[in-house]
Amino acid sequence: MTSALGQTFPSVEGTNNIDIKSKMEYDTLSRLVIQKVAYGTSIEARTDTLYDAASNVTEVRSPRYFDSGDSNGSIDAKNKNTLITFDARNRRKLTTDRISAATAFAYTALSQLASLTDAENQTTSYTYDSRGLKLTETYPDHTSGTSVGQTGYGIVTFVYDNSGRVLRKQDQLGDTVTYNYDLVGRMTSRNYRTAANSPSGTIADTDTFTFDRSGRMLSAVSGRYTNTVAYTFDPAGRKASEALTISSVTYTIGQAYNARNELTTVTYPDSSTSTRSYHSTGALNVLALDGSTISTRSYDAGRRQTTEVLGNGITETRSYRSDNLLSGISYSNTSLGDLSYTWDANKNKTSESITGVMSGYGFTSGGTTYDFEDRLTGYARASGTFNQSWNLTSVGDWTSVTTNGIAQNRTHGPTHELLTAGGSSVVTDVKGNMTSIPATLRPAGATTALLLSWDFDNKLASADIDANGTADVSFQYDALGRRVARTGTGGSFVFVQMDQQTIADYPVGGAASTPTYRYVYASYIDEPVVRKGAGAGGTLVYFHRNQQYSITAVTTSTGSIAERYAYTAYGQPTVLDASGVVLPTSNFSIRTSYTGREWDATLALHHFRARWVSGLTGRFLSRDPITYRGGINLYEYVSSNPLWYVDPYGHLEKPPIPAPSPGVVGGVCRVVTRRVMLPVTVLVLSYKCGTKVAEYTTIPIAVIVTEWVCSDPKPNPGPNPSPDPPSQPPVNPPQPPRDPNARCWCCDLQTYPSDGSPGGTKNCRPERAAECWAGYPFSMCCHPSTPATPAINPCAEDPRFPFEDKDKWVEDFNR
């Protein structure tokens, strides 16, 4: 199509049997207004976007929303309105949701967020120094007059160095963490001190990090848990290996890639391998383990998975509605039980039907059991033997939950921490971590509270399952915050990680050559395809999953059903044998469970990486580490819509849609290939006035860099104060912040000469950076005024160059 400025906007088309076309249309300010996915096919999906005068997105018309005609809000398909009010300086002042719950924002004179007040009038406030750096954050549970470490103290403080980097953070308990940096700003260590030794006394624990000259992390050492993670990289800068050293044993995972930077081979610590191949669109095609094919996948024109043929002979077929929602999953082995789904106008799941012996575990939520904010309020199994309903506050706390006609009332504190359940007290520490879960929130038969202890970083450190004062289960984490070991009742394991996936299990201290289990994953981070026991002849099981990636069954290498699983709305599991008879626990030691996350049967909790969830409490046990970027309620699980959303990292809910580029986990990911101009100093000989002169000068050298870029599709709920210090440095060097609204040139990558010189068919157009990013790897964002040399200051990497002057922008383009 052609815009008002005369630019042509090409579609992106596949070249193999999966032909995908996307079409984008822009207004005169180069803002994306219409986007069509699977353009020209029977499953074409159109999204319309409207803006206000300041280019804020005000309305989105898509399969989930439609144009309201209201310039300060959006109306959903049930005709319910969300309103956003801006002040005179275009700052979000008030957000009123579809149940009329309002969140208010106040600002300093420099437009920093001064306070955030939720719909229950609970306020979190922030202060800043003269440089605009956050000094304090005060939570609603703070009691005036209390001192650090006392009950009721709710202030976190920050201290900075002269470069504006966080030097020290003190939590509500008085514990501190001090950050140390090298000359280029990389975090090289962090020191933890208890309140008694803060801020400069004896160090309790230290984590250290090393980097290569390119800024890539080489090692991360946890002093608290005594383990080390080490990385190597191939000549293209891609991670080649990741090694965990724990209990004096090193477990190394190797990774190899194809020319398109797609992960093709994983080498396990025992030297066995799994391989993966792709369609030309980047969609996963074939998975193999130990040389044998375990999965082959096919897709339709919209890149939706339609079939998967497993190595044990079972074929899974998926069908979709016209709006791209999954309508059914069927199996060639019909005894597995086919699944079918219904949805309401707002795309909330209203039923899951199952054929065969599991039919009673299907459910319905009904068309009226979501409130106007799309929060689940009712759930009933098809058997009629289990039903639940919830009364929710405006911010998602349960005032009561009724199960099979029996109500349990609950109360909550100022930061929405759980105080009582069924008349029993729930204990939370001053940092917001649940330390005592009463028997009323534990599985049937429990007579005592579950006591939990937490480390400096609010990670679950140990659990006392019978409240006798002795820890029964303990956990260890690496310096990157990943859980790497479990010991005690219920089993002791080392979890060998590849990025954020457990790729192999070992007994603690077990030799690298003898894993207990190895796992192979597909496209989504929590989508295991198989688990194989030790050795070439180890027991192989195949995983089967529903629309949310919850495991519904495992089958053997011959295709017979080994075990089945069912879940309540918030994930409390039921284990059944092949005939549908309930079992007390899994006979196959299957831990992968609800939404693909790991179930700890001893604790009756699910591990969601950053945090833990109790299906009986229906919430996280600790506050969100990313604070209000994850929502206004720091404990709420997936915005109280557990039948649709997933939260693989324990931070943000998202639809259960796999990343388009397999091998990269989490969020929405893409391969970004960009040209970088590196300054190189050279000696130049020349003649001036007849005299030979040698001078040093700097010239740009073009280098092609390819990297994975991932983001989560869920937008922030509103403004946020300056971010907290990172819990750990990134494995790859950090990039400057990206501004999705930056105006920049978007040009086709392949149109530039390999030597970096100007020229070639430019095919550039001015547009918002976000729209250009979406075109990777076929396009890139460039500096607004230099379309011929996109490598210089790309907008995609440096939002300091938003092109505010539209007239000059157009003039430059025409020139």
mmCIF file of C-alpha atoms in Angstrom, residues 319-659:
data_model
loop_
_atom_site.group_PDB
_atom_site.id
_atom_site.type_symbol
_atom_site.label_atom_id
_atom_site.label_comp_id
_atom_site.label_asym_id
_atom_site.label_seq_id
_atom_site.Cartn_x
_atom_site.Cartn_y
_atom_site.Cartn_z
ATOM 1 C CA SER A 319 -8.637 -26.938 14.984
ATOM 2 C CA TYR A 320 -9.388 -23.239 15.284
ATOM 3 C CA ARG A 321 -12.236 -20.781 15.158
ATOM 4 C CA SER A 322 -12.352 -17.994 12.610
ATOM 5 C CA ASP A 323 -10.913 -15.607 15.225
ATOM 6 C CA ASN A 324 -7.875 -17.894 15.708
ATOM 7 C CA LEU A 325 -8.910 -19.248 19.103
ATOM 8 C CA LEU A 326 -8.377 -22.960 19.600
ATOM 9 C CA SER A 327 -11.612 -24.880 19.218
ATOM 10 C CA GLY A 328 -10.387 -28.439 19.671
ATOM 11 C CA ILE A 329 -7.586 -30.972 20.115
ATOM 12 C CA SER A 330 -8.087 -34.529 18.904
ATOM 13 C CA TYR A 331 -5.894 -37.634 18.964
ATOM 14 C CA SER A 332 -5.471 -40.668 16.764
ATOM 15 C CA ASN A 333 -5.457 -42.638 20.024
ATOM 16 C CA THR A 334 -9.053 -41.729 20.913
ATOM 17 C CA SER A 335 -8.723 -43.154 24.433
ATOM 18 C CA LEU A 336 -6.646 -40.102 25.311
ATOM 19 C CA GLY A 337 -9.821 -38.045 25.175
ATOM 20 C CA ASP A 338 -10.460 -35.290 22.632
ATOM 21 C CA LEU A 339 -10.762 -31.706 23.918
ATOM 22 C CA SER A 340 -13.119 -28.995 22.693
ATOM 23 C CA TYR A 341 -13.502 -25.383 23.850
ATOM 24 C CA THR A 342 -16.066 -22.606 23.863
ATOM 25 C CA TRP A 343 -15.425 -18.905 24.437
ATOM 26 C CA ASP A 344 -17.457 -15.799 25.203
ATOM 27 C CA ALA A 345 -17.448 -12.505 23.303
ATOM 28 C CA ASN A 346 -14.371 -11.279 25.209
ATOM 29 C CA LYS A 347 -12.524 -14.503 24.417
ATOM 30 C CA ASN A 348 -12.821 -15.894 27.931
ATOM 31 C CA LYS A 349 -12.913 -19.662 28.041
ATOM 32 C CA THR A 350 -16.402 -20.839 29.022
ATOM 33 C CA SER A 351 -15.982 -24.597 28.751
ATOM 34 C CA GLU A 352 -13.620 -27.477 28.138
ATOM 35 C CA SER A 353 -15.249 -30.744 27.086
ATOM 36 C CA ILE A 354 -13.375 -34.059 27.210
ATOM 37 C CA THR A 355 -14.408 -37.339 25.637
ATOM 38 C CA GLY A 356 -13.882 -40.756 27.196
ATOM 39 C CA VAL A 357 -12.997 -41.665 30.776
ATOM 40 C CA MET A 358 -12.009 -38.056 31.609
ATOM 41 C CA SER A 359 -15.340 -36.564 30.554
ATOM 42 C CA GLY A 360 -16.295 -35.777 34.143
ATOM 43 C CA TYR A 361 -13.230 -33.550 34.458
ATOM 44 C CA GLY A 362 -14.377 -31.213 31.728
ATOM 45 C CA PHE A 363 -15.712 -27.948 33.038
ATOM 46 C CA THR A 364 -17.906 -24.997 32.342
ATOM 47 C CA SER A 365 -17.601 -21.443 33.576
ATOM 48 C CA GLY A 366 -20.828 -20.393 31.878
ATOM 49 C CA GLY A 367 -21.464 -17.193 30.014
ATOM 50 C CA THR A 368 -22.116 -15.198 33.195
ATOM 51 C CA THR A 369 -19.334 -16.442 35.476
ATOM 52 C CA TYR A 370 -16.856 -13.759 34.471
ATOM 53 C CA ASP A 371 -17.268 -10.261 35.790
ATOM 54 C CA PHE A 372 -16.942 -7.243 33.531
ATOM 55 C CA GLU A 373 -13.176 -7.174 34.124
ATOM 56 C CA ASP A 374 -12.966 -10.729 32.713
ATOM 57 C CA ARG A 375 -12.211 -12.263 36.114
ATOM 58 C CA LEU A 376 -13.430 -15.779 36.787
ATOM 59 C CA THR A 377 -16.238 -15.941 39.360
ATOM 60 C CA GLY A 378 -17.594 -19.461 38.841
ATOM 61 C CA TYR A 379 -16.431 -22.923 37.759
ATOM 62 C CA ALA A 380 -18.158 -26.320 37.640
ATOM 63 C CA ARG A 381 -16.919 -29.722 36.538
ATOM 64 C CA ALA A 382 -19.019 -31.741 34.141
ATOM 65 C CA SER A 383 -19.361 -34.530 36.720
ATOM 66 C CA GLY A 384 -21.292 -32.206 39.007
ATOM 67 C CA THR A 385 -19.105 -33.279 41.933
ATOM 68 C CA PHE A 386 -16.897 -30.213 42.087
ATOM 69 C CA ASN A 387 -17.792 -26.557 41.736
ATOM 70 C CA GLN A 388 -16.358 -23.280 42.967
ATOM 71 C CA SER A 389 -17.351 -19.632 43.049
ATOM 72 C CA TRP A 390 -15.429 -16.550 44.090
ATOM 73 C CA ASN A 391 -16.278 -13.122 45.475
ATOM 74 C CA LEU A 392 -13.569 -10.703 44.378
ATOM 75 C CA THR A 393 -12.633 -7.254 45.552
ATOM 76 C CA SER A 394 -11.935 -4.501 43.043
ATOM 77 C CA VAL A 395 -8.236 -5.414 43.068
ATOM 78 C CA GLY A 396 -8.651 -9.206 42.865
ATOM 79 C CA ASP A 397 -8.534 -10.383 46.493
ATOM 80 C CA TRP A 398 -10.931 -13.212 47.368
ATOM 81 C CA THR A 399 -13.285 -12.146 50.133
ATOM 82 C CA SER A 400 -14.702 -15.649 49.975
ATOM 83 C CA VAL A 401 -14.430 -18.838 47.953
ATOM 84 C CA THR A 402 -17.218 -21.421 47.981
ATOM 85 C CA THR A 403 -16.336 -25.025 47.159
ATOM 86 C CA ASN A 404 -19.166 -27.521 46.770
ATOM 87 C CA GLY A 405 -21.432 -25.254 48.770
ATOM 88 C CA ILE A 406 -18.993 -24.642 51.651
ATOM 89 C CA ALA A 407 -17.767 -21.056 51.946
ATOM 90 C CA GLN A 408 -14.371 -19.980 53.207
ATOM 91 C CA ASN A 409 -14.087 -16.318 54.142
ATOM 92 C CA ARG A 410 -10.807 -14.444 53.831
ATOM 93 C CA THR A 411 -9.356 -11.129 54.926
ATOM 94 C CA HIS A 412 -6.467 -9.147 53.503
ATOM 95 C CA GLY A 413 -4.025 -6.431 54.548
ATOM 96 C CA PRO A 414 -3.091 -3.060 53.029
ATOM 97 C CA THR A 415 -0.755 -4.542 50.394
ATOM 98 C CA HIS A 416 -3.362 -7.254 49.727
ATOM 99 C CA GLU A 417 -1.440 -9.879 51.646
ATOM 100 C CA LEU A 418 -3.641 -12.697 52.944
ATOM 101 C CA LEU A 419 -4.379 -12.324 56.690
ATOM 102 C CA THR A 420 -6.930 -15.047 57.476
ATOM 103 C CA ALA A 421 -8.578 -17.955 55.675
ATOM 104 C CA GLY A 422 -11.418 -19.935 57.176
ATOM 105 C CA GLY A 423 -10.759 -18.325 60.540
ATOM 106 C CA SER A 424 -7.081 -19.335 60.609
ATOM 107 C CA SER A 425 -4.241 -16.846 60.515
ATOM 108 C CA VAL A 426 -1.875 -16.549 57.596
ATOM 109 C CA VAL A 427 1.520 -15.108 58.516
ATOM 110 C CA THR A 428 3.514 -12.848 56.178
ATOM 111 C CA ASP A 429 6.902 -11.267 56.918
ATOM 112 C CA VAL A 430 7.622 -7.539 56.530
ATOM 113 C CA LYS A 431 8.943 -8.148 53.012
ATOM 114 C CA GLY A 432 5.630 -9.669 51.932
ATOM 115 C CA ASN A 433 6.603 -13.348 51.919
ATOM 116 C CA MET A 434 4.094 -15.853 53.288
ATOM 117 C CA THR A 435 5.789 -17.692 56.158
ATOM 118 C CA SER A 436 2.909 -19.751 57.569
ATOM 119 C CA ILE A 437 0.143 -21.371 55.523
ATOM 120 C CA PRO A 438 -2.553 -22.771 57.840
ATOM 121 C CA ALA A 439 -4.108 -26.205 57.450
ATOM 122 C CA THR A 440 -7.255 -24.531 56.053
ATOM 123 C CA LEU A 441 -5.212 -23.713 52.926
ATOM 124 C CA ARG A 442 -3.506 -27.107 52.631
ATOM 125 C CA PRO A 443 -4.753 -30.332 51.024
ATOM 126 C CA ALA A 444 -7.264 -32.502 52.845
ATOM 127 C CA GLY A 445 -5.701 -34.363 55.756
ATOM 128 C CA ALA A 446 -3.244 -31.636 56.730
ATOM 129 C CA THR A 447 -3.426 -30.819 60.437
ATOM 130 C CA THR A 448 -0.587 -28.323 60.833
ATOM 131 C CA ALA A 449 0.601 -25.185 59.108
ATOM 132 C CA LEU A 450 3.215 -25.249 56.351
ATOM 133 C CA LEU A 451 6.103 -23.063 57.529
ATOM 134 C CA LEU A 452 8.247 -21.356 54.902
ATOM 135 C CA SER A 453 11.524 -19.455 55.089
ATOM 136 C CA TRP A 454 12.915 -17.088 52.460
ATOM 137 C CA ASP A 455 16.395 -15.910 51.493
ATOM 138 C CA PHE A 456 17.721 -12.372 50.926
ATOM 139 C CA ASP A 457 16.244 -12.283 47.415
ATOM 140 C CA ASN A 458 12.783 -13.476 48.505
ATOM 141 C CA LYS A 459 13.384 -16.942 47.083
ATOM 142 C CA LEU A 460 11.855 -19.882 48.932
ATOM 143 C CA ALA A 461 14.778 -21.340 50.915
ATOM 144 C CA SER A 462 13.157 -24.085 52.989
ATOM 145 C CA ALA A 463 9.873 -25.582 54.144
ATOM 146 C CA ASP A 464 8.787 -27.260 57.357
ATOM 147 C CA ILE A 465 5.878 -29.470 56.326
ATOM 148 C CA ASP A 466 4.809 -30.570 59.835
ATOM 149 C CA ALA A 467 5.583 -27.377 61.792
ATOM 150 C CA ASN A 468 7.998 -29.145 64.139
ATOM 151 C CA GLY A 469 10.740 -26.549 63.784
ATOM 152 C CA THR A 470 12.931 -28.593 61.408
ATOM 153 C CA ALA A 471 13.197 -27.888 57.689
ATOM 154 C CA ASP A 472 12.036 -30.870 55.650
ATOM 155 C CA VAL A 473 12.749 -29.439 52.179
ATOM 156 C CA SER A 474 15.462 -26.992 51.091
ATOM 157 C CA PHE A 475 16.205 -25.237 47.795
ATOM 158 C CA GLN A 476 19.294 -23.763 46.169
ATOM 159 C CA TYR A 477 19.542 -21.075 43.480
ATOM 160 C CA ASP A 478 22.284 -19.895 41.164
ATOM 161 C CA ALA A 479 23.486 -16.292 40.981
ATOM 162 C CA LEU A 480 21.029 -15.699 38.134
ATOM 163 C CA GLY A 481 18.088 -16.515 40.403
ATOM 164 C CA ARG A 482 17.278 -19.923 38.913
ATOM 165 C CA ARG A 483 16.413 -22.846 41.161
ATOM 166 C CA VAL A 484 19.172 -25.437 40.673
ATOM 167 C CA ALA A 485 18.692 -27.926 43.524
ATOM 168 C CA ARG A 486 16.133 -29.409 45.892
ATOM 169 C CA THR A 487 16.910 -31.619 48.885
ATOM 170 C CA GLY A 488 14.858 -33.379 51.551
ATOM 171 C CA THR A 489 11.475 -35.074 51.818
ATOM 172 C CA GLY A 490 10.053 -35.962 48.433
ATOM 173 C CA GLY A 491 13.423 -36.326 46.719
ATOM 174 C CA SER A 492 16.748 -34.582 46.184
ATOM 175 C CA PHE A 493 17.562 -33.285 42.714
ATOM 176 C CA VAL A 494 19.917 -31.061 40.764
ATOM 177 C CA PHE A 495 18.074 -29.159 38.035
ATOM 178 C CA VAL A 496 20.394 -28.496 35.084
ATOM 179 C CA GLN A 497 19.203 -25.394 33.259
ATOM 180 C CA MET A 498 19.388 -24.241 29.658
ATOM 181 C CA ASP A 499 18.333 -20.626 29.886
ATOM 182 C CA GLN A 500 15.093 -20.959 31.887
ATOM 183 C CA GLN A 501 14.293 -24.581 31.098
ATOM 184 C CA THR A 502 15.225 -27.617 33.191
ATOM 185 C CA ILE A 503 16.959 -29.739 30.595
ATOM 186 C CA ALA A 504 18.063 -32.615 32.856
ATOM 187 C CA ASP A 505 17.627 -33.913 36.420
ATOM 188 C CA TYR A 506 20.329 -35.522 38.535
ATOM 189 C CA PRO A 507 20.580 -36.842 42.053
ATOM 190 C CA VAL A 508 22.574 -34.418 44.198
ATOM 191 C CA GLY A 509 26.242 -35.214 43.551
ATOM 192 C CA GLY A 510 25.366 -37.543 40.676
ATOM 193 C CA ALA A 511 27.866 -37.983 37.844
ATOM 194 C CA ALA A 512 27.218 -35.986 34.680
ATOM 195 C CA SER A 513 27.175 -39.250 32.700
ATOM 196 C CA THR A 514 24.137 -40.639 34.544
ATOM 197 C CA PRO A 515 21.151 -38.255 34.450
ATOM 198 C CA THR A 516 17.930 -39.305 36.109
ATOM 199 C CA TYR A 517 15.908 -37.704 33.317
ATOM 200 C CA ARG A 518 16.470 -35.671 30.159
ATOM 201 C CA TYR A 519 13.844 -33.380 28.630
ATOM 202 C CA VAL A 520 13.166 -32.121 25.115
ATOM 203 C CA TYR A 521 11.015 -29.001 24.655
ATOM 204 C CA ALA A 522 9.104 -27.663 21.676
ATOM 205 C CA SER A 523 8.316 -24.010 20.877
ATOM 206 C CA TYR A 524 6.839 -22.775 24.147
ATOM 207 C CA ILE A 525 9.036 -22.458 27.220
ATOM 208 C CA ASP A 526 6.900 -24.922 29.207
ATOM 209 C CA GLU A 527 6.151 -27.410 26.437
ATOM 210 C CA PRO A 528 8.101 -30.638 27.082
ATOM 211 C CA VAL A 529 7.577 -33.234 24.379
ATOM 212 C CA VAL A 530 9.357 -36.173 25.999
ATOM 213 C CA ARG A 531 11.176 -37.165 29.157
ATOM 214 C CA LYS A 532 13.725 -39.952 28.953
ATOM 215 C CA GLY A 533 15.329 -41.890 31.778
ATOM 216 C CA ALA A 534 19.018 -42.694 32.189
ATOM 217 C CA GLY A 535 20.930 -44.339 29.372
ATOM 218 C CA ALA A 536 20.108 -45.125 25.762
ATOM 219 C CA GLY A 537 17.478 -47.631 26.891
ATOM 220 C CA GLY A 538 15.924 -45.355 29.509
ATOM 221 C CA THR A 539 12.158 -45.182 29.860
ATOM 222 C CA LEU A 540 10.643 -42.695 27.417
ATOM 223 C CA VAL A 541 7.331 -40.935 28.069
ATOM 224 C CA TYR A 542 5.500 -38.482 25.815
ATOM 225 C CA PHE A 543 3.606 -35.485 27.205
ATOM 226 C CA HIS A 544 0.133 -34.436 26.045
ATOM 227 C CA ARG A 545 -1.288 -31.033 26.925
ATOM 228 C CA ASN A 546 -4.404 -28.914 26.723
ATOM 229 C CA GLN A 547 -4.892 -25.368 25.427
ATOM 230 C CA GLN A 548 -3.003 -23.893 28.415
ATOM 231 C CA TYR A 549 -0.076 -26.332 28.185
ATOM 232 C CA SER A 550 -1.296 -28.160 31.290
ATOM 233 C CA ILE A 551 -0.226 -31.802 31.051
ATOM 234 C CA THR A 552 -3.295 -34.008 30.604
ATOM 235 C CA ALA A 553 -1.603 -37.372 30.042
ATOM 236 C CA VAL A 554 1.673 -39.143 29.427
ATOM 237 C CA THR A 555 2.021 -42.054 27.027
ATOM 238 C CA THR A 556 4.697 -44.692 26.591
ATOM 239 C CA SER A 557 7.025 -45.278 23.661
ATOM 240 C CA THR A 558 4.421 -47.678 22.225
ATOM 241 C CA GLY A 559 1.564 -45.187 22.473
ATOM 242 C CA SER A 560 -0.271 -46.619 25.482
ATOM 243 C CA ILE A 561 -1.531 -44.310 28.225
ATOM 244 C CA ALA A 562 0.627 -44.339 31.345
ATOM 245 C CA GLU A 563 -1.083 -41.730 33.495
ATOM 246 C CA ARG A 564 -3.680 -38.916 33.341
ATOM 247 C CA TYR A 565 -4.042 -35.539 35.068
ATOM 248 C CA ALA A 566 -6.805 -33.035 35.784
ATOM 249 C CA TYR A 567 -6.792 -29.620 37.474
ATOM 250 C CA THR A 568 -9.017 -27.157 39.242
ATOM 251 C CA ALA A 569 -9.258 -23.649 37.818
ATOM 252 C CA TYR A 570 -6.255 -22.528 39.870
ATOM 253 C CA GLY A 571 -4.210 -25.644 39.262
ATOM 254 C CA GLN A 572 -4.733 -28.080 42.131
ATOM 255 C CA PRO A 573 -3.936 -31.389 40.376
ATOM 256 C CA THR A 574 -5.564 -34.797 40.415
ATOM 257 C CA VAL A 575 -3.470 -37.785 39.293
ATOM 258 C CA LEU A 576 -5.264 -40.735 37.675
ATOM 259 C CA ASP A 577 -4.217 -44.022 36.124
ATOM 260 C CA ALA A 578 -4.981 -44.958 32.505
ATOM 261 C CA SER A 579 -8.476 -46.114 33.479
ATOM 262 C CA GLY A 580 -9.314 -42.867 35.268
ATOM 263 C CA VAL A 581 -8.850 -44.148 38.846
ATOM 264 C CA VAL A 582 -7.542 -41.444 41.203
ATOM 265 C CA LEU A 583 -4.021 -42.035 42.541
ATOM 266 C CA PRO A 584 -2.429 -40.490 45.652
ATOM 267 C CA THR A 585 0.614 -39.421 43.673
ATOM 268 C CA SER A 586 2.256 -39.989 40.302
ATOM 269 C CA ASN A 587 3.616 -43.477 39.737
ATOM 270 C CA PHE A 588 5.923 -42.066 37.060
ATOM 271 C CA SER A 589 7.351 -39.167 39.119
ATOM 272 C CA ILE A 590 5.837 -36.664 36.682
ATOM 273 C CA ARG A 591 6.417 -33.132 37.984
ATOM 274 C CA THR A 592 5.390 -31.139 34.883
ATOM 275 C CA SER A 593 1.857 -30.067 35.618
ATOM 276 C CA TYR A 594 -0.526 -27.094 35.487
ATOM 277 C CA THR A 595 0.286 -24.710 32.577
ATOM 278 C CA GLY A 596 3.496 -26.687 32.137
ATOM 279 C CA ARG A 597 4.933 -25.566 35.470
ATOM 280 C CA GLU A 598 6.489 -27.897 38.007
ATOM 281 C CA TRP A 599 4.451 -29.418 40.843
ATOM 282 C CA ASP A 600 6.081 -30.124 44.204
ATOM 283 C CA ALA A 601 3.805 -32.806 45.657
ATOM 284 C CA THR A 602 5.391 -32.623 49.108
ATOM 285 C CA LEU A 603 4.615 -28.926 49.486
ATOM 286 C CA ALA A 604 1.467 -28.960 47.311
ATOM 287 C CA LEU A 605 2.814 -25.888 45.490
ATOM 288 C CA HIS A 606 3.635 -25.036 41.868
ATOM 289 C CA HIS A 607 6.992 -23.480 41.034
ATOM 290 C CA PHE A 608 6.604 -20.521 38.665
ATOM 291 C CA ARG A 609 10.324 -19.667 38.511
ATOM 292 C CA ALA A 610 10.371 -16.270 40.234
ATOM 293 C CA ARG A 611 7.622 -17.271 42.677
ATOM 294 C CA TRP A 612 5.436 -20.100 43.960
ATOM 295 C CA VAL A 613 1.672 -20.520 43.611
ATOM 296 C CA SER A 614 -0.748 -22.405 45.832
ATOM 297 C CA GLY A 615 -3.782 -23.694 43.961
ATOM 298 C CA LEU A 616 -5.759 -23.639 47.220
ATOM 299 C CA THR A 617 -4.937 -20.010 47.965
ATOM 300 C CA GLY A 618 -5.260 -19.097 44.261
ATOM 301 C CA ARG A 619 -2.398 -16.620 44.473
ATOM 302 C CA PHE A 620 1.357 -16.190 44.655
ATOM 303 C CA LEU A 621 3.034 -16.628 48.037
ATOM 304 C CA SER A 622 5.251 -13.564 47.661
ATOM 305 C CA ARG A 623 5.111 -10.143 46.063
ATOM 306 C CA ASP A 624 5.941 -9.647 42.419
ATOM 307 C CA PRO A 625 9.674 -8.833 42.087
ATOM 308 C CA ILE A 626 8.851 -6.433 39.241
ATOM 309 C CA THR A 627 6.331 -4.689 41.554
ATOM 310 C CA TYR A 628 3.450 -2.893 39.846
ATOM 311 C CA ARG A 629 4.700 -3.599 36.361
ATOM 312 C CA GLY A 630 2.946 -6.926 36.850
ATOM 313 C CA GLY A 631 -0.382 -5.449 37.988
ATOM 314 C CA ILE A 632 -1.919 -3.460 40.802
ATOM 315 C CA ASN A 633 -2.193 -6.511 43.103
ATOM 316 C CA LEU A 634 1.266 -7.861 43.885
ATOM 317 C CA TYR A 635 -0.088 -11.326 44.755
ATOM 318 C CA GLU A 636 -2.825 -11.869 42.171
ATOM 319 C CA TYR A 637 -2.386 -14.797 39.794
ATOM 320 C CA VAL A 638 -2.977 -14.006 36.080
ATOM 321 C CA SER A 639 -5.468 -11.190 36.760
ATOM 322 C CA SER A 640 -7.914 -13.768 38.149
ATOM 323 C CA ASN A 641 -8.435 -15.324 34.701
ATOM 324 C CA PRO A 642 -6.760 -18.717 35.239
ATOM 325 C CA LEU A 643 -8.593 -20.585 32.486
ATOM 326 C CA TRP A 644 -7.011 -18.462 29.760
ATOM 327 C CA TYR A 645 -3.732 -16.866 30.836
ATOM 328 C CA VAL A 646 -0.402 -18.392 31.807
ATOM 329 C CA ASP A 647 2.523 -16.886 33.717
ATOM 330 C CA PRO A 648 5.637 -18.957 33.031
ATOM 331 C CA TYR A 649 8.030 -16.594 34.824
ATOM 332 C CA GLY A 650 5.913 -15.600 37.813
ATOM 333 C CA HIS A 651 5.810 -11.946 36.739
ATOM 334 C CA LEU A 652 3.232 -11.234 34.039
ATOM 335 C CA GLU A 653 0.291 -13.094 32.606
ATOM 336 C CA LYS A 654 0.213 -13.742 28.879
ATOM 337 C CA PRO A 655 -1.896 -15.741 26.436
ATOM 338 C CA PRO A 656 -0.621 -19.317 26.004
ATOM 339 C CA ILE A 657 0.948 -18.683 22.610
ATOM 340 C CA PRO A 658 4.423 -20.041 21.802
ATOM 341 C CA ALA A 659 7.208 -17.760 20.684
#
